[in-house]
Amino acid sequence: MAVDSADLSRRVTGRQASVGVVGLGYVGLPLLVRAATAGHPTVGLDVDRWKLGQLRRGLSYVEDVSDAVMTALAASDDVTLTEDAVALADVDVVHICVQTPVHKATKEPNLEFLLSAMDDVALHARAGQLIIVESTTYPGATEELLCARLSDRGLVVGEDVFVAFSPERVDPANKTHDLSNTPKVVGGVTERCTDLACAYYGALVETVVPVSSTSTAEMVKLLENTFRAVNIALVNEIAQVCHALDIDVWEVIDAAATKPFGFMPHFPGAGVGGDCIPADPHYLAWKARMRGVPCRLTELAQQINRDMPEYVVQRVSDALGRPVDGASILLVGVAYKPDVQDMRESPSWEVAKRLHGRRARVAYHDPHIPEARLNGAVLKSEALSPGLLRDADCVLVLTPHGGIDYDMIQTHSRLVVDTKNVLAPGGVTEGVVRL
Ligand SMILES: NC(=O)c1ccc[n+]([C@@H]2O[C@H](COP(=O)([O-])OP(=O)(O)OC[C@H]3O[C@@H](n4cnc5c(N)ncnc54)[C@H](O)[C@@H]3O)[C@@H](O)[C@H]2O)c1
């Protein structure tokens, strides 16, 4: 017998439904916090015991969740943090937020984590649940992978259980847009699934954008991130052309950005990082390939971005006027993007590895990364000082965190390679080489 979805709808709208979040990382933890602070009893599930231990002690490993907030949640009777998937059987709404990387060598989707999470969710699913996939994946995955598992359990999607995909668009360290004011795209397997998921998110976020299917919602996310990858690759290519033609790419971008329509500035750098942009376009290309549609632009963009660390190393060598072998190089900013403590797929660290691989003497300064492993050795972030800067043969600015004393860098360094145009933007300064 089909369940009464009106009752679930009332409870999600009234923020009384209990919520489970599978995967407490950069996406899942802020979501758990949002649901819990909105009043939902919540269960956070993760397979990583270290993370659970930190959270239970009120310590957050995600910039956008403070220790104070985590301490309050950890102490609340309405929040359960567990590694036991059995707890999912008691919740009304389940979110799947585990990582979806690509295999390093083939760049094909690595679905190991998603499948394992779906196995757990399906195993403990019960009639009356709303299950929402938030992990980025290929178009069709929610239906092919999750619905099939639910159906194997004898649960009819749209009647017994309700399934939707809603891409997570969180932008870590973004000061203006968070979960609550970033529109939430939602696509359900059936109309009832979409309506329920929209009712649920409508009580949590300002704007909900329903779309016609889970595949559409999955594709929305891939379009957004492929758009970024392609545009960043384009500007990285333009930067190389400008350098060859002795044109200042930064001046070109600034001037182009004065066009009031049809242009959106993107900026060159050492490549793309984090767990989304380097991976998501490959999910699109992989699925398209399986249908016989080549995604040439997408794949080429990924390649151009992957080649950027090597280009930066070459520019350092050019600036030094000799191979980097034996040169002391101080990297400024090594996280994958400004103001985060996340090193995943950091192109800046890829530059470090390549320099080190060529026997450069590498040190770094990054206020967000106290230490990092470099080809087996552990490096610690150096405190910036005039002496440290003077001692370096080259200071290489990679990830432009806020709060770094760029004036000090400009004043005391003998040579700076500035990949982000943060030193006296627009001007030509002796000893400063811009990308
Ligand atoms: N990080 C971002 O900025 C961002 C933004 C938008 C979308 N996304 C997407 O959201 C998803 C999650 O990304 P993330 O950055 O939060 O990943 P993450 O690696 O930070 O977190 C994933 C968590 O899931 C846990 N996990 C793995 N398998 C599990 C299982 N079977 N059961 C329970 N827990 C499990 C891991 O231990 C980890 O803590 C990915 O698909 C990613 O592409 C990420």
Short mmCIF file of C-alpha atoms and ligand atoms in Angstrom, two decimals:
data_model
loop_
_atom_site.label_atom_id
_atom_site.label_comp_id
_atom_site.label_asym_id
_atom_site.label_seq_id
_atom_site.Cartn_x
_atom_site.Cartn_y
_atom_site.Cartn_z
CA MET A 1 0.00 0.00 0.00
CA ALA A 2 1.33 3.44 -0.93
CA VAL A 3 2.36 5.58 2.04
CA ASP A 4 0.65 8.83 2.98
CA SER A 5 3.04 11.40 1.52
CA ALA A 6 0.88 14.24 2.86
CA ASP A 7 1.97 13.37 6.39
CA LEU A 8 5.65 13.43 5.40
CA SER A 9 5.06 16.68 3.55
CA ARG A 10 3.56 18.25 6.70
CA ARG A 11 6.47 17.12 8.82
CA VAL A 12 9.21 18.28 6.43
CA THR A 13 7.50 21.65 6.02
CA GLY A 14 7.12 21.97 9.79
CA ARG A 15 10.79 20.97 10.27
CA GLN A 16 9.74 18.06 12.45
CA ALA A 17 10.98 15.28 10.20
CA SER A 18 14.15 13.57 11.34
CA VAL A 19 17.07 13.93 8.95
CA GLY A 20 20.04 11.66 8.29
CA VAL A 21 23.18 12.83 6.49
CA VAL A 22 25.49 10.17 5.05
CA GLY A 23 29.01 11.60 4.67
CA LEU A 24 30.04 14.46 6.97
CA GLY A 25 32.53 16.26 4.76
CA TYR A 26 32.58 19.71 3.20
CA VAL A 27 29.04 19.21 1.91
CA GLY A 28 27.42 16.93 4.48
CA LEU A 29 28.54 18.73 7.63
CA PRO A 30 27.13 22.18 6.74
CA LEU A 31 23.93 20.43 5.66
CA LEU A 32 23.67 18.60 8.97
CA VAL A 33 24.20 21.91 10.77
CA ARG A 34 21.55 23.65 8.66
CA ALA A 35 18.98 20.89 9.27
CA ALA A 36 19.76 20.68 13.00
CA THR A 37 19.67 24.44 13.58
CA ALA A 38 16.38 24.61 11.67
CA GLY A 39 14.94 22.24 14.28
CA HIS A 40 15.12 18.82 12.63
CA PRO A 41 16.34 15.97 14.83
CA THR A 42 19.44 14.82 12.93
CA VAL A 43 21.68 11.80 12.52
CA GLY A 44 25.13 12.28 11.01
CA LEU A 45 26.75 9.15 9.62
CA ASP A 46 30.36 8.78 8.54
CA VAL A 47 32.76 5.87 8.11
CA ASP A 48 35.70 8.01 9.24
CA ARG A 49 36.16 7.52 12.99
CA TRP A 50 38.63 10.38 13.30
CA LYS A 51 36.07 12.80 11.89
CA LEU A 52 33.35 11.50 14.20
CA GLY A 53 35.71 11.84 17.17
CA GLN A 54 36.48 15.45 16.27
CA LEU A 55 32.82 16.33 15.81
CA ARG A 56 31.82 14.71 19.09
CA ARG A 57 34.45 16.87 20.81
CA GLY A 58 32.95 19.94 19.14
CA LEU A 59 35.85 20.37 16.72
CA SER A 60 35.01 21.18 13.13
CA TYR A 61 37.31 20.41 10.22
CA VAL A 62 35.24 22.46 7.77
CA GLU A 63 35.86 26.23 7.59
CA ASP A 64 32.21 27.09 7.20
CA VAL A 65 31.23 25.34 10.46
CA SER A 66 32.63 26.90 13.63
CA ASP A 67 33.75 24.95 16.68
CA ALA A 68 31.16 26.85 18.73
CA VAL A 69 28.34 25.64 16.50
CA MET A 70 29.72 22.11 16.50
CA THR A 71 30.09 22.08 20.28
CA ALA A 72 26.44 23.05 20.70
CA LEU A 73 25.29 20.41 18.24
CA ALA A 74 27.45 17.68 19.73
CA ALA A 75 25.89 18.39 23.13
CA SER A 76 22.34 18.34 21.80
CA ASP A 77 20.09 15.33 22.45
CA ASP A 78 18.61 15.90 19.01
CA VAL A 79 21.88 15.24 17.18
CA THR A 80 23.37 11.77 16.82
CA LEU A 81 26.81 11.22 15.29
CA THR A 82 27.46 7.64 14.37
CA GLU A 83 29.23 5.20 12.09
CA ASP A 84 26.37 2.72 12.35
CA ALA A 85 24.11 2.83 9.29
CA VAL A 86 21.33 1.11 11.26
CA ALA A 87 20.49 4.60 12.56
CA LEU A 88 19.22 5.47 9.09
CA ALA A 89 16.20 3.22 9.55
CA ASP A 90 14.74 5.74 12.01
CA VAL A 91 15.00 8.91 9.96
CA ASP A 92 12.44 10.41 7.60
CA VAL A 93 14.82 12.16 5.21
CA VAL A 94 18.20 10.77 4.11
CA HIS A 95 20.87 12.78 2.29
CA ILE A 96 23.73 11.08 0.50
CA CYS A 97 26.77 13.38 0.55
CA VAL A 98 29.80 11.12 0.07
CA GLN A 99 32.74 11.92 -2.19
CA THR A 100 32.62 11.08 -5.91
CA PRO A 101 36.19 11.30 -7.21
CA VAL A 102 37.68 9.97 -10.45
CA HIS A 103 40.25 7.24 -10.79
CA LYS A 104 43.66 8.93 -11.02
CA ALA A 105 44.96 7.12 -14.08
CA THR A 106 41.84 6.75 -16.23
CA LYS A 107 39.86 9.82 -15.06
CA GLU A 108 36.78 7.62 -15.05
CA PRO A 109 34.24 7.95 -12.22
CA ASN A 110 35.20 6.22 -9.00
CA LEU A 111 31.79 5.26 -7.65
CA GLU A 112 33.09 3.14 -4.80
CA PHE A 113 31.96 5.55 -2.05
CA LEU A 114 28.62 6.38 -3.64
CA LEU A 115 27.74 2.73 -4.17
CA SER A 116 28.70 1.79 -0.64
CA ALA A 117 26.57 4.63 0.75
CA MET A 118 23.66 3.64 -1.47
CA ASP A 119 23.99 0.03 -0.31
CA ASP A 120 23.68 1.19 3.31
CA VAL A 121 20.82 3.56 2.59
CA ALA A 122 18.87 0.96 0.60
CA LEU A 123 19.50 -1.74 3.19
CA HIS A 124 17.94 0.39 5.93
CA ALA A 125 15.34 2.17 3.81
CA ARG A 126 11.74 1.93 4.91
CA ALA A 127 8.44 3.01 3.50
CA GLY A 128 7.77 6.69 4.04
CA GLN A 129 11.34 7.93 3.58
CA LEU A 130 12.53 10.74 1.35
CA ILE A 131 16.03 9.98 0.02
CA ILE A 132 18.02 12.73 -1.64
CA VAL A 133 21.35 12.29 -3.41
CA GLU A 134 23.56 15.39 -3.16
CA SER A 135 26.86 13.85 -4.26
CA THR A 136 27.78 14.98 -7.76
CA THR A 137 27.39 12.15 -10.23
CA TYR A 138 26.65 11.31 -13.87
CA PRO A 139 23.19 11.90 -15.37
CA GLY A 140 21.09 8.83 -14.70
CA ALA A 141 23.03 7.62 -11.65
CA THR A 142 20.29 8.22 -9.07
CA GLU A 143 17.80 6.12 -10.98
CA GLU A 144 20.23 3.48 -12.21
CA LEU A 145 22.03 2.96 -8.94
CA LEU A 146 19.79 4.01 -6.05
CA CYS A 147 16.31 3.26 -7.38
CA ALA A 148 17.46 -0.16 -8.54
CA ARG A 149 18.66 -0.96 -5.02
CA LEU A 150 15.41 0.23 -3.46
CA SER A 151 13.42 -1.76 -5.94
CA ASP A 152 15.46 -4.87 -5.03
CA ARG A 153 14.22 -4.31 -1.47
CA GLY A 154 10.65 -4.32 -2.76
CA LEU A 155 10.17 -0.58 -2.30
CA VAL A 156 8.34 1.24 -5.07
CA VAL A 157 9.85 4.68 -5.71
CA GLY A 158 7.18 7.36 -5.81
CA GLU A 159 4.78 5.25 -3.75
CA ASP A 160 6.68 3.70 -0.83
CA VAL A 161 9.82 5.82 -0.86
CA PHE A 162 10.55 9.14 -2.49
CA VAL A 163 13.82 9.83 -4.28
CA ALA A 164 15.34 13.04 -5.59
CA PHE A 165 18.68 14.45 -6.69
CA SER A 166 19.66 17.91 -5.54
CA PRO A 167 23.13 19.12 -6.49
CA GLU A 168 25.13 20.70 -3.73
CA ARG A 169 26.44 24.10 -4.82
CA VAL A 170 28.22 25.08 -1.62
CA ASP A 171 31.27 27.25 -2.26
CA PRO A 172 33.61 26.83 0.71
CA ALA A 173 34.74 30.14 2.27
CA ASN A 174 32.22 32.15 0.24
CA LYS A 175 31.23 35.02 2.55
CA THR A 176 28.02 35.99 0.77
CA HIS A 177 26.50 32.72 -0.38
CA ASP A 178 25.89 29.76 1.87
CA LEU A 179 23.42 26.90 1.90
CA SER A 180 20.47 29.04 2.85
CA ASN A 181 20.75 31.74 0.15
CA THR A 182 22.06 29.64 -2.75
CA PRO A 183 19.10 28.43 -4.82
CA LYS A 184 18.59 24.68 -4.53
CA VAL A 185 17.90 22.75 -7.73
CA VAL A 186 15.70 19.70 -7.11
CA GLY A 187 14.65 16.90 -9.45
CA GLY A 188 12.63 13.91 -8.27
CA VAL A 189 12.01 10.52 -9.83
CA THR A 190 8.27 11.21 -9.88
CA GLU A 191 6.24 14.39 -9.42
CA ARG A 192 5.46 13.42 -5.83
CA CYS A 193 9.16 12.90 -5.17
CA THR A 194 9.94 16.38 -6.53
CA ASP A 195 7.11 17.98 -4.56
CA LEU A 196 8.22 16.38 -1.30
CA ALA A 197 11.88 17.28 -1.81
CA CYS A 198 10.90 20.85 -2.72
CA ALA A 199 8.69 21.10 0.37
CA TYR A 200 11.59 19.90 2.51
CA TYR A 201 14.20 22.27 1.06
CA GLY A 202 11.67 25.10 0.96
CA ALA A 203 11.76 25.12 4.76
CA LEU A 204 15.57 25.20 4.81
CA VAL A 205 16.66 27.52 1.99
CA GLU A 206 15.39 30.74 0.43
CA THR A 207 14.87 29.51 -3.14
CA VAL A 208 14.06 26.10 -4.56
CA VAL A 209 14.28 25.43 -8.29
CA PRO A 210 12.35 22.30 -9.31
CA VAL A 211 13.39 20.53 -12.50
CA SER A 212 11.72 17.71 -14.35
CA SER A 213 13.89 14.72 -13.40
CA THR A 214 16.82 13.47 -11.39
CA SER A 215 18.90 13.27 -14.61
CA THR A 216 18.19 16.94 -15.33
CA ALA A 217 19.28 17.92 -11.83
CA GLU A 218 22.43 15.78 -12.18
CA MET A 219 23.18 17.45 -15.52
CA VAL A 220 22.69 20.94 -14.05
CA LYS A 221 25.57 20.35 -11.66
CA LEU A 222 27.81 18.99 -14.41
CA LEU A 223 27.02 21.94 -16.67
CA GLU A 224 27.85 24.41 -13.89
CA ASN A 225 31.21 22.86 -13.11
CA THR A 226 32.13 22.11 -16.72
CA PHE A 227 31.33 25.75 -17.51
CA ARG A 228 33.91 26.78 -14.92
CA ALA A 229 36.51 24.27 -16.07
CA VAL A 230 36.18 25.31 -19.72
CA ASN A 231 36.30 29.04 -19.01
CA ILE A 232 39.28 28.68 -16.71
CA ALA A 233 41.03 26.61 -19.38
CA LEU A 234 40.24 29.27 -21.97
CA VAL A 235 41.74 32.04 -19.89
CA ASN A 236 44.75 29.86 -19.05
CA GLU A 237 45.31 29.43 -22.78
CA ILE A 238 44.82 33.15 -23.41
CA ALA A 239 47.38 33.86 -20.66
CA GLN A 240 49.96 31.76 -22.49
CA VAL A 241 49.21 33.45 -25.81
CA CYS A 242 49.41 36.90 -24.20
CA HIS A 243 52.76 36.07 -22.66
CA ALA A 244 54.10 34.94 -26.04
CA LEU A 245 52.83 38.20 -27.61
CA ASP A 246 54.10 40.36 -24.75
CA ILE A 247 50.58 41.48 -23.78
CA ASP A 248 49.43 41.83 -20.16
CA VAL A 249 46.61 39.27 -19.81
CA TRP A 250 45.33 40.92 -16.63
CA GLU A 251 44.85 44.22 -18.40
CA VAL A 252 43.06 42.38 -21.22
CA ILE A 253 40.66 40.66 -18.80
CA ASP A 254 39.93 43.88 -16.90
CA ALA A 255 39.13 45.73 -20.10
CA ALA A 256 37.04 42.86 -21.53
CA ALA A 257 35.08 42.77 -18.27
CA THR A 258 33.82 46.30 -18.93
CA LYS A 259 31.53 44.84 -21.59
CA PRO A 260 28.13 44.96 -19.91
CA PHE A 261 26.83 41.77 -21.52
CA GLY A 262 28.11 38.48 -22.91
CA PHE A 263 31.40 38.35 -21.01
CA MET A 264 32.17 36.96 -17.58
CA PRO A 265 35.74 37.36 -16.35
CA HIS A 266 37.71 34.28 -15.39
CA PHE A 267 41.31 34.43 -14.24
CA PRO A 268 44.38 32.35 -15.06
CA GLY A 269 46.46 30.51 -12.51
CA ALA A 270 48.23 27.26 -11.75
CA GLY A 271 45.19 25.14 -12.72
CA VAL A 272 42.03 23.91 -11.02
CA GLY A 273 41.71 22.09 -7.70
CA GLY A 274 39.36 20.86 -5.03
CA ASP A 275 37.31 17.73 -5.48
CA CYS A 276 34.80 19.20 -7.95
CA ILE A 277 36.22 21.01 -10.99
CA PRO A 278 39.06 18.55 -11.65
CA ALA A 279 36.62 15.61 -11.41
CA ASP A 280 33.05 16.54 -12.37
CA PRO A 281 33.62 17.25 -16.09
CA HIS A 282 35.02 13.73 -16.39
CA TYR A 283 31.69 12.33 -15.15
CA LEU A 284 30.03 14.16 -18.02
CA ALA A 285 32.59 13.08 -20.61
CA TRP A 286 32.49 9.46 -19.43
CA LYS A 287 28.72 9.21 -19.65
CA ALA A 288 28.67 10.98 -23.03
CA ARG A 289 31.34 8.63 -24.39
CA MET A 290 29.22 5.66 -23.37
CA ARG A 291 26.46 7.06 -25.55
CA GLY A 292 28.88 7.63 -28.43
CA VAL A 293 29.02 11.42 -28.00
CA PRO A 294 32.55 12.80 -27.68
CA CYS A 295 33.03 15.66 -25.22
CA ARG A 296 36.11 17.09 -26.94
CA LEU A 297 35.95 20.59 -25.51
CA THR A 298 35.43 19.33 -21.97
CA GLU A 299 38.30 16.87 -22.14
CA LEU A 300 40.65 19.37 -23.76
CA ALA A 301 39.80 21.95 -21.09
CA GLN A 302 40.69 19.45 -18.38
CA GLN A 303 43.99 18.74 -20.12
CA ILE A 304 44.86 22.44 -20.47
CA ASN A 305 44.16 22.98 -16.77
CA ARG A 306 46.22 19.92 -15.83
CA ASP A 307 49.14 21.28 -17.87
CA MET A 308 49.21 24.60 -16.03
CA PRO A 309 51.47 23.51 -13.13
CA GLU A 310 54.14 22.59 -15.68
CA TYR A 311 53.70 25.93 -17.41
CA VAL A 312 54.16 27.72 -14.07
CA VAL A 313 57.35 25.75 -13.38
CA GLN A 314 58.62 26.79 -16.80
CA ARG A 315 57.82 30.43 -16.08
CA VAL A 316 59.73 30.21 -12.79
CA SER A 317 62.72 28.80 -14.63
CA ASP A 318 62.45 31.56 -17.27
CA ALA A 319 62.25 34.20 -14.55
CA LEU A 320 65.33 32.77 -12.83
CA GLY A 321 67.12 32.58 -16.16
CA ARG A 322 68.23 29.02 -15.41
CA PRO A 323 66.82 25.60 -14.48
CA VAL A 324 65.13 25.48 -11.08
CA ASP A 325 67.60 22.80 -9.94
CA GLY A 326 69.14 24.00 -6.64
CA ALA A 327 67.16 27.28 -6.56
CA SER A 328 65.42 28.17 -3.30
CA ILE A 329 61.76 28.83 -4.05
CA LEU A 330 59.25 30.09 -1.52
CA LEU A 331 55.64 29.27 -2.45
CA VAL A 332 52.97 31.62 -1.13
CA GLY A 333 49.57 29.92 -0.81
CA VAL A 334 49.29 26.19 -1.42
CA ALA A 335 45.62 25.39 -0.68
CA TYR A 336 43.51 24.69 -3.76
CA LYS A 337 41.77 28.07 -3.56
CA PRO A 338 41.88 31.22 -1.42
CA ASP A 339 40.94 31.16 2.24
CA VAL A 340 40.39 27.42 2.62
CA GLN A 341 42.43 24.79 4.43
CA ASP A 342 41.73 22.24 1.71
CA MET A 343 44.64 20.78 -0.28
CA ARG A 344 42.65 18.31 -2.36
CA GLU A 345 43.95 18.31 -5.94
CA SER A 346 45.63 21.65 -5.25
CA PRO A 347 47.37 22.81 -8.44
CA SER A 348 49.64 24.96 -6.25
CA TRP A 349 50.88 21.84 -4.48
CA GLU A 350 51.31 20.13 -7.84
CA VAL A 351 53.68 22.99 -8.71
CA ALA A 352 55.52 22.33 -5.43
CA LYS A 353 55.87 18.63 -6.28
CA ARG A 354 57.23 19.38 -9.73
CA LEU A 355 59.71 21.95 -8.44
CA HIS A 356 60.85 19.56 -5.74
CA GLY A 357 61.08 16.75 -8.29
CA ARG A 358 63.55 18.94 -10.19
CA ARG A 359 65.64 19.43 -7.08
CA ALA A 360 64.54 22.97 -6.29
CA ARG A 361 64.70 23.80 -2.58
CA VAL A 362 61.01 24.31 -1.81
CA ALA A 363 59.53 26.09 1.22
CA TYR A 364 56.05 27.53 1.59
CA HIS A 365 53.91 30.00 3.49
CA ASP A 366 50.20 29.34 3.89
CA PRO A 367 48.25 30.55 6.94
CA HIS A 368 45.65 27.82 6.36
CA ILE A 369 48.00 24.86 5.89
CA PRO A 370 50.34 24.45 8.89
CA GLU A 371 52.10 21.45 7.35
CA ALA A 372 51.99 19.36 4.21
CA ARG A 373 53.66 16.27 2.76
CA LEU A 374 55.90 16.86 -0.23
CA ASN A 375 57.14 13.76 -2.02
CA GLY A 376 57.43 11.91 1.31
CA ALA A 377 58.88 14.76 3.44
CA VAL A 378 56.83 16.91 5.82
CA LEU A 379 57.12 20.66 5.28
CA LYS A 380 55.85 23.26 7.73
CA SER A 381 54.49 26.63 6.73
CA GLU A 382 57.19 29.29 7.21
CA ALA A 383 56.35 32.59 8.87
CA LEU A 384 56.72 35.41 6.34
CA SER A 385 59.54 37.80 7.20
CA PRO A 386 61.78 40.17 5.25
CA GLY A 387 64.70 37.79 5.85
CA LEU A 388 62.83 34.73 4.56
CA LEU A 389 61.79 36.64 1.45
CA ARG A 390 65.29 37.99 0.79
CA ASP A 391 66.80 34.52 1.14
CA ALA A 392 64.58 32.99 -1.56
CA ASP A 393 65.87 33.00 -5.13
CA CYS A 394 62.24 33.25 -6.19
CA VAL A 395 58.98 33.88 -4.35
CA LEU A 396 56.13 32.19 -6.20
CA VAL A 397 52.64 33.50 -5.41
CA LEU A 398 50.13 30.75 -6.15
CA THR A 399 46.97 30.80 -4.00
CA PRO A 400 46.02 34.39 -3.12
CA HIS A 401 44.70 34.04 0.43
CA GLY A 402 43.42 37.15 2.16
CA GLY A 403 45.47 38.44 5.08
CA ILE A 404 48.88 37.79 3.51
CA ASP A 405 51.23 40.78 3.59
CA TYR A 406 51.75 41.21 -0.16
CA ASP A 407 53.42 44.60 0.38
CA MET A 408 56.09 42.85 2.40
CA ILE A 409 56.53 40.32 -0.39
CA GLN A 410 56.85 43.09 -2.97
CA THR A 411 59.28 45.11 -0.89
CA HIS A 412 61.69 42.42 0.28
CA SER A 413 61.78 39.73 -2.41
CA ARG A 414 64.51 39.64 -5.00
CA LEU A 415 62.26 37.99 -7.59
CA VAL A 416 58.53 37.26 -7.50
CA VAL A 417 56.52 35.17 -9.95
CA ASP A 418 52.97 36.29 -9.34
CA THR A 419 50.46 33.86 -10.87
CA LYS A 420 47.43 35.74 -9.49
CA ASN A 421 48.22 39.40 -10.11
CA VAL A 422 48.05 40.27 -6.42
CA LEU A 423 51.18 42.40 -6.27
CA ALA A 424 50.42 45.99 -7.24
CA PRO A 425 47.82 44.90 -9.80
CA GLY A 426 48.08 46.53 -13.19
CA GLY A 427 51.55 47.99 -12.75
CA VAL A 428 54.91 46.72 -13.92
CA THR A 429 57.25 46.33 -10.99
CA GLU A 430 60.89 45.46 -11.20
CA GLY A 431 61.51 41.93 -9.94
CA VAL A 432 57.86 40.91 -10.34
CA VAL A 433 56.92 38.58 -13.18
CA ARG A 434 53.20 38.07 -13.77
CA LEU A 435 51.63 35.02 -15.37
N1 LIG B 1 33.58 20.26 -1.49
C1 LIG B 1 32.83 21.05 -2.24
O1 LIG B 1 33.05 22.25 -2.30
C2 LIG B 1 31.64 20.51 -3.02
C3 LIG B 1 30.75 21.41 -3.57
C4 LIG B 1 29.66 20.94 -4.25
C5 LIG B 1 29.48 19.56 -4.42
N2 LIG B 1 30.39 18.69 -3.92
C6 LIG B 1 30.15 17.26 -4.10
O2 LIG B 1 29.59 16.76 -2.89
C7 LIG B 1 30.05 15.43 -2.63
C8 LIG B 1 30.76 15.37 -1.30
O3 LIG B 1 31.90 16.18 -1.36
P1 LIG B 1 32.71 16.59 -0.07
O4 LIG B 1 33.66 17.65 -0.50
O5 LIG B 1 31.80 16.88 1.07
O6 LIG B 1 33.50 15.22 0.22
P2 LIG B 1 34.33 14.88 1.54
O7 LIG B 1 35.38 13.93 1.11
O8 LIG B 1 34.72 16.14 2.25
O9 LIG B 1 33.28 14.15 2.47
C9 LIG B 1 32.72 12.91 2.17
C10 LIG B 1 32.53 12.17 3.48
O10 LIG B 1 31.83 10.97 3.22
C11 LIG B 1 32.35 9.96 4.06
N3 LIG B 1 31.98 8.66 3.52
C12 LIG B 1 32.49 8.00 2.44
N4 LIG B 1 31.83 6.85 2.23
C13 LIG B 1 30.88 6.77 3.19
C14 LIG B 1 29.88 5.83 3.50
N5 LIG B 1 29.69 4.72 2.78
N6 LIG B 1 29.09 6.05 4.57
C15 LIG B 1 29.24 7.17 5.32
N7 LIG B 1 30.17 8.11 5.07
C16 LIG B 1 30.98 7.92 4.02
C17 LIG B 1 33.83 10.23 4.09
O11 LIG B 1 34.46 9.63 5.19
C18 LIG B 1 33.84 11.76 4.15
O12 LIG B 1 33.85 12.24 5.48
C19 LIG B 1 30.93 15.06 -3.82
O13 LIG B 1 30.16 14.42 -4.79
C20 LIG B 1 31.38 16.42 -4.33
O14 LIG B 1 31.72 16.36 -5.71
C21 LIG B 1 31.45 19.14 -3.19
#
